[in-house]
Every structure is written in structure tokens, then in C-alpha cells.
mmCIF file of C-alpha atoms in Angstrom:
data_model
loop_
_atom_site.group_PDB
_atom_site.id
_atom_site.type_symbol
_atom_site.label_atom_id
_atom_site.label_comp_id
_atom_site.label_asym_id
_atom_site.label_seq_id
_atom_site.Cartn_x
_atom_site.Cartn_y
_atom_site.Cartn_z
ATOM 1 C CA MET A 1 0.000 0.000 0.000
ATOM 2 C CA GLY A 2 1.374 3.413 -0.997
ATOM 3 C CA LYS A 3 1.219 6.770 0.722
ATOM 4 C CA ASN A 4 -2.148 8.379 1.276
ATOM 5 C CA GLN A 5 -2.694 11.354 -1.017
ATOM 6 C CA HIS A 6 -3.941 14.767 0.117
ATOM 7 C CA VAL A 7 -5.341 17.599 -2.006
ATOM 8 C CA VAL A 8 -4.517 20.771 -0.067
ATOM 9 C CA PRO A 9 -4.646 24.510 -0.788
ATOM 10 C CA ASN A 10 -1.347 26.242 -1.518
ATOM 11 C CA HIS A 11 -0.779 29.416 0.512
ATOM 12 C CA LYS A 12 0.397 31.225 -2.649
ATOM 13 C CA GLY A 13 -2.656 30.144 -4.646
ATOM 14 C CA GLY A 14 -3.702 27.006 -6.439
ATOM 15 C CA TRP A 15 -3.772 23.481 -5.053
ATOM 16 C CA ASN A 16 -1.186 20.858 -4.165
ATOM 17 C CA VAL A 17 -1.212 17.080 -4.238
ATOM 18 C CA LYS A 18 0.936 15.792 -1.390
ATOM 19 C CA GLY A 19 1.827 12.288 -0.331
ATOM 20 C CA GLU A 20 1.272 11.750 3.392
ATOM 21 C CA GLY A 21 4.366 12.733 5.358
ATOM 22 C CA ASN A 22 6.005 14.524 2.426
ATOM 23 C CA SER A 23 7.248 18.053 2.994
ATOM 24 C CA LYS A 24 7.007 18.975 -0.700
ATOM 25 C CA ALA A 25 4.064 18.724 -3.064
ATOM 26 C CA THR A 26 4.072 16.026 -5.714
ATOM 27 C CA VAL A 27 2.085 18.275 -8.069
ATOM 28 C CA HIS A 28 0.902 21.913 -8.023
ATOM 29 C CA THR A 29 -2.195 22.864 -10.042
ATOM 30 C CA HIS A 30 -4.239 25.994 -10.620
ATOM 31 C CA THR A 31 -7.593 24.361 -9.858
ATOM 32 C CA LYS A 32 -8.884 21.993 -7.222
ATOM 33 C CA ALA A 33 -10.502 19.823 -9.909
ATOM 34 C CA GLU A 34 -7.125 19.249 -11.601
ATOM 35 C CA ALA A 35 -5.526 18.347 -8.281
ATOM 36 C CA LYS A 36 -8.372 15.925 -7.432
ATOM 37 C CA ASN A 37 -8.048 14.127 -10.772
ATOM 38 C CA ILE A 38 -4.287 13.718 -10.426
ATOM 39 C CA ALA A 39 -4.491 12.668 -6.767
ATOM 40 C CA ARG A 40 -7.219 10.130 -7.587
ATOM 41 C CA LYS A 41 -5.005 8.516 -10.248
ATOM 42 C CA ILE A 42 -2.024 8.352 -7.864
ATOM 43 C CA SER A 43 -4.145 7.019 -5.019
ATOM 44 C CA ASN A 44 -5.770 4.411 -7.252
ATOM 45 C CA ASN A 45 -2.357 3.355 -8.576
ATOM 46 C CA GLN A 46 -0.934 3.004 -5.051
ATOM 47 C CA ASN A 47 -4.040 1.423 -3.467
ATOM 48 C CA SER A 48 -4.152 4.200 -0.872
ATOM 49 C CA GLU A 49 -6.588 6.695 0.632
ATOM 50 C CA LEU A 50 -7.436 10.050 -0.953
ATOM 51 C CA PHE A 51 -8.203 13.040 1.283
ATOM 52 C CA ILE A 52 -9.715 16.224 -0.184
ATOM 53 C CA HIS A 53 -9.228 19.330 1.977
ATOM 54 C CA GLY A 54 -11.094 22.630 1.763
ATOM 55 C CA LYS A 55 -9.541 26.107 1.692
ATOM 56 C CA ASP A 56 -9.677 26.104 5.494
ATOM 57 C CA GLY A 57 -7.488 22.976 5.555
ATOM 58 C CA LYS A 58 -10.205 20.721 6.993
ATOM 59 C CA ILE A 59 -10.937 17.401 5.317
ATOM 60 C CA GLN A 60 -14.066 17.685 3.172
ATOM 61 C CA SER A 61 -14.152 14.162 1.792
ATOM 62 C CA ARG A 62 -12.139 11.001 1.478
ATOM 63 C CA ASP A 63 -12.072 8.021 -0.815
ATOM 64 C CA SER A 64 -10.520 4.585 -0.435
ATOM 65 C CA HIS A 65 -8.625 3.018 -3.323
ATOM 66 C CA GLY A 66 -7.045 0.234 -1.371
ATOM 67 C CA HIS A 67 -7.660 -2.414 1.181
ATOM 68 C CA ASP A 68 -10.991 -1.250 2.531
ATOM 69 C CA PRO A 69 -11.493 -2.818 5.970
ATOM 70 C CA PHE A 70 -15.247 -3.208 5.355
ATOM 71 C CA PRO A 71 -15.777 -3.930 1.646
ATOM 72 C CA PRO A 72 -19.384 -3.773 0.505
ATOM 73 C CA LYS A 73 -21.132 -7.100 -0.071
ATOM 74 C CA GLY A 74 -22.669 -8.005 -3.406
#
């Protein structure tokens, strides 16, 4: 399982995709939508979690692309 991916606002504008625990952004984009698309691909590729943060830094949503502890039945 790879590093969880976070979409976070950049203090100078735009949005960053950061791997959990990394000090530097993997990717910087101008829009949140771009960052979400890139982070989703990375997260899916690494079987990890995706966390989408708002401008206030709080987590707005999350998505699992890995070993979900409670997979849906059927």
C-alpha cells in the first residue's frame, strides 16, 4: 500500500497534491478539480486513501482506493 494522497490549498494560490508525510508537493495545479483528478489517479495506482481538503485545511471528503477494511457485499 502506498502513501495516502492529500489535495490541499497552496498558501500562494492554487492546489497541491501531497503524499502523506512529504514536505514537498508532488504536483501543483491551478484548480482543485485538476488536483483531485491527479491525486485520484495516484491514489488508485498506489491502493491508498485520498483526502480532499477545503480552503480552510479541513478534510471535506475522502475516498478509499485500497484495502478497505469493510468492503461492501454483493
